[in-house]
PDB file of C-alpha atoms in Angstrom:
ATOM      1  CA  MET A 262    -185.179  11.710 107.414  1.00  0.00           C
ATOM      2  CA  GLN A 263    -185.477   8.435 105.511  1.00  0.00           C
ATOM      3  CA  SER A 264    -183.904  10.106 102.468  1.00  0.00           C
ATOM      4  CA  LEU A 265    -180.578  10.277 104.352  1.00  0.00           C
ATOM      5  CA  ILE A 266    -180.396   6.541 105.059  1.00  0.00           C
ATOM      6  CA  GLY A 267    -178.108   4.611 102.737  1.00  0.00           C
ATOM      7  CA  THR A 268    -175.344   5.865 100.462  1.00  0.00           C
ATOM      8  CA  GLY A 269    -174.743   9.543  99.850  1.00  0.00           C
ATOM      9  CA  VAL A 270    -171.770  10.797  97.870  1.00  0.00           C
ATOM     10  CA  ALA A 271    -169.736  13.963  98.299  1.00  0.00           C
ATOM     11  CA  LEU A 272    -169.543  15.200  94.718  1.00  0.00           C
ATOM     12  CA  VAL A 273    -166.260  16.408  93.255  1.00  0.00           C
ATOM     13  CA  THR A 274    -166.067  19.565  91.190  1.00  0.00           C
ATOM     14  CA  PRO A 275    -164.486  18.516  87.891  1.00  0.00           C
ATOM     15  CA  PHE A 276    -162.226  21.053  86.193  1.00  0.00           C
ATOM     16  CA  ASN A 277    -161.106  21.472  82.625  1.00  0.00           C
ATOM     17  CA  LYS A 278    -157.388  21.658  81.930  1.00  0.00           C
ATOM     18  CA  ASP A 279    -157.610  25.463  82.208  1.00  0.00           C
ATOM     19  CA  PHE A 280    -159.057  25.000  85.735  1.00  0.00           C
ATOM     20  CA  SER A 281    -162.527  26.240  84.790  1.00  0.00           C
ATOM     21  CA  VAL A 282    -165.508  24.245  86.074  1.00  0.00           C
ATOM     22  CA  ASP A 283    -166.252  21.329  83.753  1.00  0.00           C
ATOM     23  CA  VAL A 284    -170.027  21.649  83.556  1.00  0.00           C
ATOM     24  CA  GLU A 285    -170.546  18.776  81.124  1.00  0.00           C
ATOM     25  CA  GLY A 286    -168.289  16.552  83.206  1.00  0.00           C
ATOM     26  CA  LEU A 287    -170.282  17.362  86.336  1.00  0.00           C
ATOM     27  CA  LYS A 288    -173.466  16.326  84.527  1.00  0.00           C
ATOM     28  CA  ARG A 289    -171.843  12.998  83.612  1.00  0.00           C
ATOM     29  CA  ILE A 290    -170.834  12.441  87.243  1.00  0.00           C
ATOM     30  CA  VAL A 291    -174.377  13.112  88.478  1.00  0.00           C
ATOM     31  CA  ASN A 292    -175.844  10.680  85.956  1.00  0.00           C
ATOM     32  CA  PHE A 293    -173.225   8.080  86.880  1.00  0.00           C
ATOM     33  CA  GLN A 294    -174.382   8.248  90.505  1.00  0.00           C
ATOM     34  CA  VAL A 295    -178.091   8.154  89.674  1.00  0.00           C
ATOM     35  CA  ASP A 296    -177.678   5.234  87.266  1.00  0.00           C
ATOM     36  CA  ASN A 297    -175.700   3.123  89.731  1.00  0.00           C
ATOM     37  CA  GLY A 298    -177.773   3.066  92.905  1.00  0.00           C
ATOM     38  CA  ILE A 299    -176.639   6.050  94.977  1.00  0.00           C
ATOM     39  CA  ASP A 300    -179.333   7.252  97.402  1.00  0.00           C
ATOM     40  CA  TYR A 301    -178.553  10.983  97.661  1.00  0.00           C
ATOM     41  CA  LEU A 302    -176.031  13.599  96.538  1.00  0.00           C
ATOM     42  CA  VAL A 303    -174.052  16.109  98.603  1.00  0.00           C
ATOM     43  CA  ILE A 304    -173.046  19.331  96.855  1.00  0.00           C
ATOM     44  CA  LEU A 305    -170.156  21.611  97.901  1.00  0.00           C
ATOM     45  CA  GLY A 306    -168.611  19.478 100.586  1.00  0.00           C
ATOM     46  CA  THR A 307    -164.877  19.096 101.207  1.00  0.00           C
ATOM     47  CA  THR A 308    -164.468  16.793  98.208  1.00  0.00           C
ATOM     48  CA  ALA A 309    -165.825  19.548  95.936  1.00  0.00           C
ATOM     49  CA  GLU A 310    -162.683  21.647  96.571  1.00  0.00           C
ATOM     50  CA  ASN A 311    -165.093  24.148  98.046  1.00  0.00           C
ATOM     51  CA  ALA A 312    -162.254  26.211  99.507  1.00  0.00           C
ATOM     52  CA  THR A 313    -160.959  27.187  96.061  1.00  0.00           C
ATOM     53  CA  LEU A 314    -164.293  27.881  94.351  1.00  0.00           C
ATOM     54  CA  SER A 315    -165.460  31.454  93.866  1.00  0.00           C
ATOM     55  CA  VAL A 316    -168.989  32.491  94.798  1.00  0.00           C
ATOM     56  CA  GLU A 317    -169.898  32.482  91.116  1.00  0.00           C
ATOM     57  CA  GLU A 318    -168.427  29.017  90.582  1.00  0.00           C
ATOM     58  CA  LYS A 319    -170.341  27.636  93.541  1.00  0.00           C
ATOM     59  CA  GLU A 320    -173.564  28.856  91.963  1.00  0.00           C
ATOM     60  CA  ILE A 321    -172.584  27.178  88.685  1.00  0.00           C
ATOM     61  CA  VAL A 322    -171.995  23.902  90.528  1.00  0.00           C
ATOM     62  CA  ILE A 323    -175.321  24.113  92.371  1.00  0.00           C
ATOM     63  CA  LYS A 324    -177.331  24.945  89.258  1.00  0.00           C
ATOM     64  CA  THR A 325    -175.604  22.245  87.214  1.00  0.00           C
ATOM     65  CA  VAL A 326    -176.219  19.484  89.746  1.00  0.00           C
ATOM     66  CA  VAL A 327    -179.815  20.537  90.396  1.00  0.00           C
ATOM     67  CA  ALA A 328    -180.584  20.540  86.667  1.00  0.00           C
ATOM     68  CA  ALA A 329    -178.760  17.277  85.919  1.00  0.00           C
ATOM     69  CA  ASN A 330    -180.341  15.509  88.865  1.00  0.00           C
ATOM     70  CA  ASN A 331    -183.820  16.710  87.861  1.00  0.00           C
ATOM     71  CA  ARG A 332    -185.230  15.692  91.274  1.00  0.00           C
ATOM     72  CA  ARG A 333    -184.278  12.050  90.798  1.00  0.00           C
ATOM     73  CA  LEU A 334    -182.296  11.909  94.046  1.00  0.00           C
ATOM     74  CA  PRO A 335    -182.467  13.960  97.268  1.00  0.00           C
ATOM     75  CA  LEU A 336    -179.886  16.738  97.434  1.00  0.00           C
ATOM     76  CA  VAL A 337    -177.894  17.990 100.431  1.00  0.00           C
ATOM     77  CA  LEU A 338    -175.989  21.283 100.294  1.00  0.00           C
ATOM     78  CA  GLY A 339    -172.788  22.039 102.178  1.00  0.00           C
ATOM     79  CA  VAL A 340    -173.288  25.230 104.193  1.00  0.00           C
ATOM     80  CA  GLY A 341    -170.554  25.521 106.781  1.00  0.00           C
ATOM     81  CA  GLY A 342    -167.396  27.300 107.801  1.00  0.00           C
ATOM     82  CA  ASN A 343    -165.666  29.051 110.652  1.00  0.00           C
ATOM     83  CA  ASP A 344    -167.603  32.342 110.513  1.00  0.00           C
ATOM     84  CA  THR A 345    -170.952  31.721 112.188  1.00  0.00           C
ATOM     85  CA  GLN A 346    -172.529  34.984 111.077  1.00  0.00           C
ATOM     86  CA  LYS A 347    -171.561  34.403 107.446  1.00  0.00           C
ATOM     87  CA  ILE A 348    -173.286  31.015 107.542  1.00  0.00           C
ATOM     88  CA  ILE A 349    -176.400  32.577 109.050  1.00  0.00           C
ATOM     89  CA  ARG A 350    -176.514  35.174 106.280  1.00  0.00           C
ATOM     90  CA  GLU A 351    -176.374  32.438 103.649  1.00  0.00           C
ATOM     91  CA  LEU A 352    -179.103  30.468 105.411  1.00  0.00           C
ATOM     92  CA  GLN A 353    -181.316  33.544 105.449  1.00  0.00           C
ATOM     93  CA  SER A 354    -180.743  34.475 101.800  1.00  0.00           C
ATOM     94  CA  ARG A 355    -180.441  31.274  99.769  1.00  0.00           C
ATOM     95  CA  ASP A 356    -183.306  29.435  98.074  1.00  0.00           C
ATOM     96  CA  PHE A 357    -183.275  25.891  99.465  1.00  0.00           C
ATOM     97  CA  ALA A 358    -186.307  24.607  97.554  1.00  0.00           C
ATOM     98  CA  GLU A 359    -184.311  21.823  95.844  1.00  0.00           C
ATOM     99  CA  PHE A 360    -182.640  20.523  99.009  1.00  0.00           C
ATOM    100  CA  VAL A 361    -183.674  18.162 101.809  1.00  0.00           C
ATOM    101  CA  ALA A 362    -180.934  19.141 104.294  1.00  0.00           C
ATOM    102  CA  ILE A 363    -177.708  21.054 104.785  1.00  0.00           C
ATOM    103  CA  LEU A 364    -174.345  19.599 105.778  1.00  0.00           C
ATOM    104  CA  SER A 365    -172.457  21.945 108.091  1.00  0.00           C
ATOM    105  CA  VAL A 366    -168.845  21.277 108.998  1.00  0.00           C
ATOM    106  CA  SER A 367    -167.607  22.065 112.499  1.00  0.00           C
ATOM    107  CA  PRO A 368    -165.585  25.311 112.572  1.00  0.00           C
ATOM    108  CA  TYR A 369    -161.999  24.860 111.407  1.00  0.00           C
ATOM    109  CA  TYR A 370    -158.869  26.854 112.266  1.00  0.00           C
ATOM    110  CA  ASN A 371    -160.560  28.781 115.107  1.00  0.00           C
ATOM    111  CA  LYS A 372    -160.374  25.647 117.330  1.00  0.00           C
ATOM    112  CA  PRO A 373    -163.441  26.465 119.469  1.00  0.00           C
ATOM    113  CA  THR A 374    -164.195  24.792 122.790  1.00  0.00           C
ATOM    114  CA  GLN A 375    -167.043  22.292 123.012  1.00  0.00           C
ATOM    115  CA  GLU A 376    -169.243  25.137 124.283  1.00  0.00           C
ATOM    116  CA  GLY A 377    -168.206  27.241 121.292  1.00  0.00           C
ATOM    117  CA  ILE A 378    -169.122  24.384 118.943  1.00  0.00           C
ATOM    118  CA  TYR A 379    -172.481  24.028 120.690  1.00  0.00           C
ATOM    119  CA  GLN A 380    -173.251  27.744 120.407  1.00  0.00           C
ATOM    120  CA  HIS A 381    -172.169  27.770 116.743  1.00  0.00           C
ATOM    121  CA  TYR A 382    -174.614  25.015 115.852  1.00  0.00           C
ATOM    122  CA  LYS A 383    -177.317  26.519 118.046  1.00  0.00           C
ATOM    123  CA  ALA A 384    -177.123  29.707 115.993  1.00  0.00           C
ATOM    124  CA  ILE A 385    -177.240  27.706 112.752  1.00  0.00           C
ATOM    125  CA  SER A 386    -180.207  25.698 114.010  1.00  0.00           C
ATOM    126  CA  GLN A 387    -182.139  28.839 114.799  1.00  0.00           C
ATOM    127  CA  ALA A 388    -181.462  30.255 111.311  1.00  0.00           C
ATOM    128  CA  SER A 389    -181.793  27.166 109.134  1.00  0.00           C
ATOM    129  CA  PRO A 390    -184.957  26.499 107.132  1.00  0.00           C
ATOM    130  CA  LEU A 391    -183.776  22.908 106.562  1.00  0.00           C
ATOM    131  CA  PRO A 392    -182.729  19.939 108.696  1.00  0.00           C
ATOM    132  CA  ILE A 393    -179.039  20.002 109.611  1.00  0.00           C
ATOM    133  CA  ILE A 394    -176.392  17.300 109.348  1.00  0.00           C
ATOM    134  CA  LEU A 395    -173.480  18.059 111.661  1.00  0.00           C
ATOM    135  CA  TYR A 396    -170.073  17.251 110.180  1.00  0.00           C
ATOM    136  CA  ASN A 397    -167.226  16.178 112.436  1.00  0.00           C
ATOM    137  CA  VAL A 398    -163.876  15.796 110.678  1.00  0.00           C
ATOM    138  CA  PRO A 399    -161.075  16.491 113.194  1.00  0.00           C
ATOM    139  CA  GLY A 400    -158.363  15.704 110.659  1.00  0.00           C
ATOM    140  CA  ARG A 401    -159.342  18.890 108.799  1.00  0.00           C
ATOM    141  CA  THR A 402    -160.773  21.083 111.561  1.00  0.00           C
ATOM    142  CA  SER A 403    -158.254  20.360 114.358  1.00  0.00           C
ATOM    143  CA  SER A 404    -161.105  20.023 116.837  1.00  0.00           C
ATOM    144  CA  ASN A 405    -163.191  16.973 117.665  1.00  0.00           C
ATOM    145  CA  VAL A 406    -166.926  17.357 118.268  1.00  0.00           C
ATOM    146  CA  LEU A 407    -167.292  15.077 121.274  1.00  0.00           C
ATOM    147  CA  PRO A 408    -170.219  12.645 121.514  1.00  0.00           C
ATOM    148  CA  SER A 409    -171.514  14.539 124.551  1.00  0.00           C
ATOM    149  CA  THR A 410    -171.746  17.738 122.471  1.00  0.00           C
ATOM    150  CA  VAL A 411    -173.456  15.931 119.587  1.00  0.00           C
ATOM    151  CA  ILE A 412    -176.013  14.327 121.903  1.00  0.00           C
ATOM    152  CA  ARG A 413    -176.668  17.658 123.602  1.00  0.00           C
ATOM    153  CA  LEU A 414    -177.309  19.312 120.226  1.00  0.00           C
ATOM    154  CA  ALA A 415    -179.485  16.434 119.030  1.00  0.00           C
ATOM    155  CA  ASN A 416    -181.625  16.628 122.152  1.00  0.00           C
ATOM    156  CA  ASP A 417    -181.911  20.413 122.197  1.00  0.00           C
ATOM    157  CA  PHE A 418    -182.695  21.159 118.528  1.00  0.00           C
ATOM    158  CA  LYS A 419    -185.203  19.140 116.525  1.00  0.00           C
ATOM    159  CA  ASN A 420    -183.828  20.282 113.176  1.00  0.00           C
ATOM    160  CA  ILE A 421    -180.379  18.837 113.966  1.00  0.00           C
ATOM    161  CA  VAL A 422    -181.154  15.394 112.612  1.00  0.00           C
ATOM    162  CA  ALA A 423    -177.840  13.672 111.868  1.00  0.00           C
ATOM    163  CA  ILE A 424    -174.072  13.741 112.022  1.00  0.00           C
ATOM    164  CA  LYS A 425    -171.519  12.849 109.388  1.00  0.00           C
ATOM    165  CA  GLU A 426    -168.961  11.312 111.726  1.00  0.00           C
ATOM    166  CA  ALA A 427    -165.491  11.317 110.161  1.00  0.00           C
ATOM    167  CA  ALA A 428    -163.191  11.108 113.150  1.00  0.00           C
ATOM    168  CA  GLY A 429    -162.100   7.641 112.022  1.00  0.00           C
ATOM    169  CA  ASP A 430    -162.735   6.375 115.551  1.00  0.00           C
ATOM    170  CA  ILE A 431    -165.066   3.374 115.700  1.00  0.00           C
ATOM    171  CA  VAL A 432    -165.324   3.596 119.500  1.00  0.00           C
ATOM    172  CA  GLN A 433    -166.474   7.224 119.289  1.00  0.00           C
ATOM    173  CA  ALA A 434    -168.956   6.242 116.579  1.00  0.00           C
ATOM    174  CA  MET A 435    -170.341   3.433 118.745  1.00  0.00           C
ATOM    175  CA  ASN A 436    -170.744   5.818 121.679  1.00  0.00           C
ATOM    176  CA  LEU A 437    -172.754   8.133 119.437  1.00  0.00           C
ATOM    177  CA  ILE A 438    -174.937   5.291 118.198  1.00  0.00           C
ATOM    178  CA  LYS A 439    -175.495   3.975 121.723  1.00  0.00           C
ATOM    179  CA  ASN A 440    -176.493   7.309 123.261  1.00  0.00           C
ATOM    180  CA  LYS A 441    -178.214   9.196 120.438  1.00  0.00           C
ATOM    181  CA  PRO A 442    -181.930  10.043 120.400  1.00  0.00           C
ATOM    182  CA  LYS A 443    -184.003   7.395 118.620  1.00  0.00           C
ATOM    183  CA  ASP A 444    -184.453   9.142 115.266  1.00  0.00           C
ATOM    184  CA  PHE A 445    -181.041  10.844 115.097  1.00  0.00           C
ATOM    185  CA  LEU A 446    -178.851   9.451 112.293  1.00  0.00           C
ATOM    186  CA  VAL A 447    -175.171   8.611 112.653  1.00  0.00           C
ATOM    187  CA  ILE A 448    -173.717   8.678 109.134  1.00  0.00           C
ATOM    188  CA  SER A 449    -170.190   7.517 108.414  1.00  0.00           C
ATOM    189  CA  GLY A 450    -167.759   9.990 106.886  1.00  0.00           C
ATOM    190  CA  ASP A 451    -164.903   7.478 106.814  1.00  0.00           C
ATOM    191  CA  ASP A 452    -165.159   4.964 103.985  1.00  0.00           C
ATOM    192  CA  MET A 453    -162.932   2.328 105.565  1.00  0.00           C
ATOM    193  CA  ILE A 454    -165.013   1.934 108.736  1.00  0.00           C
ATOM    194  CA  THR A 455    -168.403   2.572 107.160  1.00  0.00           C
ATOM    195  CA  LEU A 456    -169.535  -1.048 107.174  1.00  0.00           C
ATOM    196  CA  PRO A 457    -168.653  -1.645 110.851  1.00  0.00           C
ATOM    197  CA  MET A 458    -170.500   1.578 111.713  1.00  0.00           C
ATOM    198  CA  VAL A 459    -173.574   0.485 109.766  1.00  0.00           C
ATOM    199  CA  LEU A 460    -173.560  -2.926 111.434  1.00  0.00           C
ATOM    200  CA  ALA A 461    -173.250  -1.215 114.827  1.00  0.00           C
ATOM    201  CA  GLY A 462    -176.418   0.786 114.117  1.00  0.00           C
ATOM    202  CA  GLY A 463    -175.304   3.585 111.827  1.00  0.00           C
ATOM    203  CA  SER A 464    -177.534   4.842 109.029  1.00  0.00           C
ATOM    204  CA  GLY A 465    -175.156   4.765 106.083  1.00  0.00           C
ATOM    205  CA  VAL A 466    -172.443   6.977 104.644  1.00  0.00           C
ATOM    206  CA  ILE A 467    -171.552  10.182 102.873  1.00  0.00           C
ATOM    207  CA  SER A 468    -168.772   8.692 100.812  1.00  0.00           C
ATOM    208  CA  VAL A 469    -165.867   9.519  98.540  1.00  0.00           C
ATOM    209  CA  ILE A 470    -165.069   6.014  97.242  1.00  0.00           C
ATOM    210  CA  ALA A 471    -168.737   5.418  96.379  1.00  0.00           C
ATOM    211  CA  GLU A 472    -168.540   8.222  93.824  1.00  0.00           C
ATOM    212  CA  GLY A 473    -166.061   6.190  91.786  1.00  0.00           C
ATOM    213  CA  PHE A 474    -167.614   2.792  92.484  1.00  0.00           C
ATOM    214  CA  PRO A 475    -171.263   3.653  93.159  1.00  0.00           C
ATOM    215  CA  LYS A 476    -172.853   0.337  92.283  1.00  0.00           C
ATOM    216  CA  GLU A 477    -170.499  -1.717  94.437  1.00  0.00           C
ATOM    217  CA  PHE A 478    -170.377   0.562  97.472  1.00  0.00           C
ATOM    218  CA  SER A 479    -174.109   1.259  97.588  1.00  0.00           C
ATOM    219  CA  GLU A 480    -174.788  -2.477  97.329  1.00  0.00           C
ATOM    220  CA  MET A 481    -172.467  -3.034 100.299  1.00  0.00           C
ATOM    221  CA  ILE A 482    -174.324  -0.428 102.355  1.00  0.00           C
ATOM    222  CA  HIS A 483    -177.729  -1.883 101.534  1.00  0.00           C
ATOM    223  CA  LEU A 484    -176.500  -5.367 102.414  1.00  0.00           C
ATOM    224  CA  GLY A 485    -175.168  -4.039 105.711  1.00  0.00           C
ATOM    225  CA  LEU A 486    -178.413  -2.259 106.544  1.00  0.00           C
ATOM    226  CA  ASN A 487    -180.228  -5.536 105.863  1.00  0.00           C
ATOM    227  CA  ARG A 488    -177.796  -7.427 108.138  1.00  0.00           C
ATOM    228  CA  LYS A 489    -176.360  -9.548 105.322  1.00  0.00           C
ATOM    229  CA  VAL A 490    -172.967  -9.386 106.928  1.00  0.00           C
ATOM    230  CA  ASP A 491    -170.904 -11.897 104.953  1.00  0.00           C
ATOM    231  CA  ASP A 492    -172.053 -10.570 101.583  1.00  0.00           C
ATOM    232  CA  ALA A 493    -171.409  -6.992 102.679  1.00  0.00           C
ATOM    233  CA  TYR A 494    -167.899  -7.739 103.911  1.00  0.00           C
ATOM    234  CA  LYS A 495    -167.062  -9.496 100.651  1.00  0.00           C
ATOM    235  CA  ILE A 496    -167.589  -6.183  98.841  1.00  0.00           C
ATOM    236  CA  HIS A 497    -165.808  -4.234 101.583  1.00  0.00           C
ATOM    237  CA  TYR A 498    -162.654  -6.273 101.124  1.00  0.00           C
ATOM    238  CA  GLN A 499    -162.897  -5.966  97.329  1.00  0.00           C
ATOM    239  CA  LEU A 500    -162.811  -2.176  97.671  1.00  0.00           C
ATOM    240  CA  ALA A 501    -160.556  -1.753 100.722  1.00  0.00           C
ATOM    241  CA  THR A 502    -157.350  -1.401  98.696  1.00  0.00           C
ATOM    242  CA  ALA A 503    -158.928   1.317  96.562  1.00  0.00           C
ATOM    243  CA  ILE A 504    -160.159   3.174  99.652  1.00  0.00           C
ATOM    244  CA  ASP A 505    -156.594   3.383 100.923  1.00  0.00           C
ATOM    245  CA  MET A 506    -155.302   4.437  97.526  1.00  0.00           C
ATOM    246  CA  ILE A 507    -157.745   7.278  96.852  1.00  0.00           C
ATOM    247  CA  PHE A 508    -156.738   9.015 100.081  1.00  0.00           C
ATOM    248  CA  GLU A 509    -153.021   8.201  99.840  1.00  0.00           C
ATOM    249  CA  GLN A 510    -152.110  11.473  98.092  1.00  0.00           C
ATOM    250  CA  GLY A 511    -155.053  13.582  99.160  1.00  0.00           C
ATOM    251  CA  ASN A 512    -158.736  13.997  98.484  1.00  0.00           C
ATOM    252  CA  PRO A 513    -160.100  14.578  95.843  1.00  0.00           C
ATOM    253  CA  ALA A 514    -156.920  13.915  93.815  1.00  0.00           C
ATOM    254  CA  GLY A 515    -157.366  10.168  94.256  1.00  0.00           C
ATOM    255  CA  ILE A 516    -161.021   9.930  93.304  1.00  0.00           C
ATOM    256  CA  LYS A 517    -160.484  12.258  90.337  1.00  0.00           C
ATOM    257  CA  GLU A 518    -157.814   9.866  89.101  1.00  0.00           C
ATOM    258  CA  VAL A 519    -160.398   7.083  89.304  1.00  0.00           C
ATOM    259  CA  PHE A 520    -162.758   9.173  87.192  1.00  0.00           C
ATOM    260  CA  LYS A 521    -159.997   9.748  84.640  1.00  0.00           C
ATOM    261  CA  HIS A 522    -159.432   6.014  84.286  1.00  0.00           C
ATOM    262  CA  LEU A 523    -163.187   5.448  83.996  1.00  0.00           C
ATOM    263  CA  GLY A 524    -163.288   8.004  81.181  1.00  0.00           C
ATOM    264  CA  ILE A 525    -165.738  10.329  82.941  1.00  0.00           C
ATOM    265  CA  VAL A 526    -163.749  13.524  83.652  1.00  0.00           C
ATOM    266  CA  GLU A 527    -160.175  14.814  83.752  1.00  0.00           C
ATOM    267  CA  ASN A 528    -158.087  14.497  86.921  1.00  0.00           C
ATOM    268  CA  THR A 529    -157.419  18.250  87.278  1.00  0.00           C
ATOM    269  CA  VAL A 530    -157.278  19.690  90.810  1.00  0.00           C
ATOM    270  CA  ARG A 531    -156.559  23.241  91.918  1.00  0.00           C
ATOM    271  CA  LEU A 532    -153.533  24.359  93.903  1.00  0.00           C
ATOM    272  CA  PRO A 533    -152.515  23.859  96.612  1.00  0.00           C
ATOM    273  CA  LEU A 534    -153.694  20.359  95.694  1.00  0.00           C
ATOM    274  CA  VAL A 535    -151.820  18.457  92.996  1.00  0.00           C
ATOM    275  CA  SER A 536    -152.682  15.391  90.942  1.00  0.00           C
ATOM    276  CA  VAL A 537    -151.500  11.959  92.074  1.00  0.00           C
ATOM    277  CA  ASN A 538    -148.148  10.699  90.855  1.00  0.00           C
ATOM    278  CA  GLU A 539    -147.647   8.155  88.090  1.00  0.00           C
ATOM    279  CA  ASP A 540    -147.123   5.257  90.493  1.00  0.00           C
ATOM    280  CA  LEU A 541    -150.466   5.739  92.234  1.00  0.00           C
ATOM    281  CA  SER A 542    -152.210   6.407  88.935  1.00  0.00           C
ATOM    282  CA  ASN A 543    -150.954   3.080  87.576  1.00  0.00           C
ATOM    283  CA  ARG A 544    -152.012   1.210  90.710  1.00  0.00           C
ATOM    284  CA  LEU A 545    -155.506   2.675  90.503  1.00  0.00           C
ATOM    285  CA  LYS A 546    -155.694   1.755  86.818  1.00  0.00           C
ATOM    286  CA  ILE A 547    -154.719  -1.841  87.603  1.00  0.00           C
ATOM    287  CA  PHE A 548    -157.246  -2.020  90.445  1.00  0.00           C
ATOM    288  CA  ILE A 549    -160.093  -0.846  88.195  1.00  0.00           C
ATOM    289  CA  LYS A 550    -159.118  -3.270  85.413  1.00  0.00           C
ATOM    290  CA  THR A 551    -158.921  -6.167  87.878  1.00  0.00           C
ATOM    291  CA  LEU A 552    -162.215  -5.293  89.585  1.00  0.00           C
ATOM    292  CA  TYR A 553    -164.177  -5.227  86.363  1.00  0.00           C
ATOM    293  CA  SER A 554    -162.495  -8.274  84.806  1.00  0.00           C
ATOM    294  CA  ALA A 555    -163.184 -10.499  87.815  1.00  0.00           C
TER     295      ALA A 555
END
């Protein structure tokens, strides 16, 4: 899965002020990623506000990104949830011709045991026509997919090829990297510790911050993969303040504010999310101005 090495971005769903999907804005975002060195795009992940999109809106998002991308970059589709049978039905009915893999989040709210998580992904593996990226994000799911469970899944099912590891725990990430099968990819889902994970043997990132600063963040990842440590860390520390800021008042409110200041799309989010306050907006504006005037 060479196409999953490097910098992927979890695309936002831009909205107009009336909360409808901003199709033209989404096209601009896709082109912004393609033009600035991103390696692949992830559609309908957490950052897309997937939970508040209707079935019809999800199809609009998929069709818009596929058309705008025009096969320039590999595409990954988010297909996950806490109803295993519902996921299986989607896997059996959807046309995946434009995609290289699916990203499937560990079940949330249900709080399954490790055996429940294993059986959930086993069922998905048996139904999926595409390679699968596991997605561990305990801060949202309230359950941690332990390294032992990940390694078990990676060894048992050939189409489970990677994990987006977003526990924010560098020790857990290092345990995964140390014990994984040779070709299994450990992909960071936490922007702040992405570079240390890459230098420890990780394969890259599915990022939020990279969507707003694609050229800089993708350069950092490529430098890290090529073991150019000092140059990579120089970029990391340039962006570290912004990484903290975009998550300070929730995702994707922070990254949408970045897009507003870059003049790409509006900063509209759907309830129960709200836009960032004026203080954070001003700090992000100052950061962007300083970064690009340096």
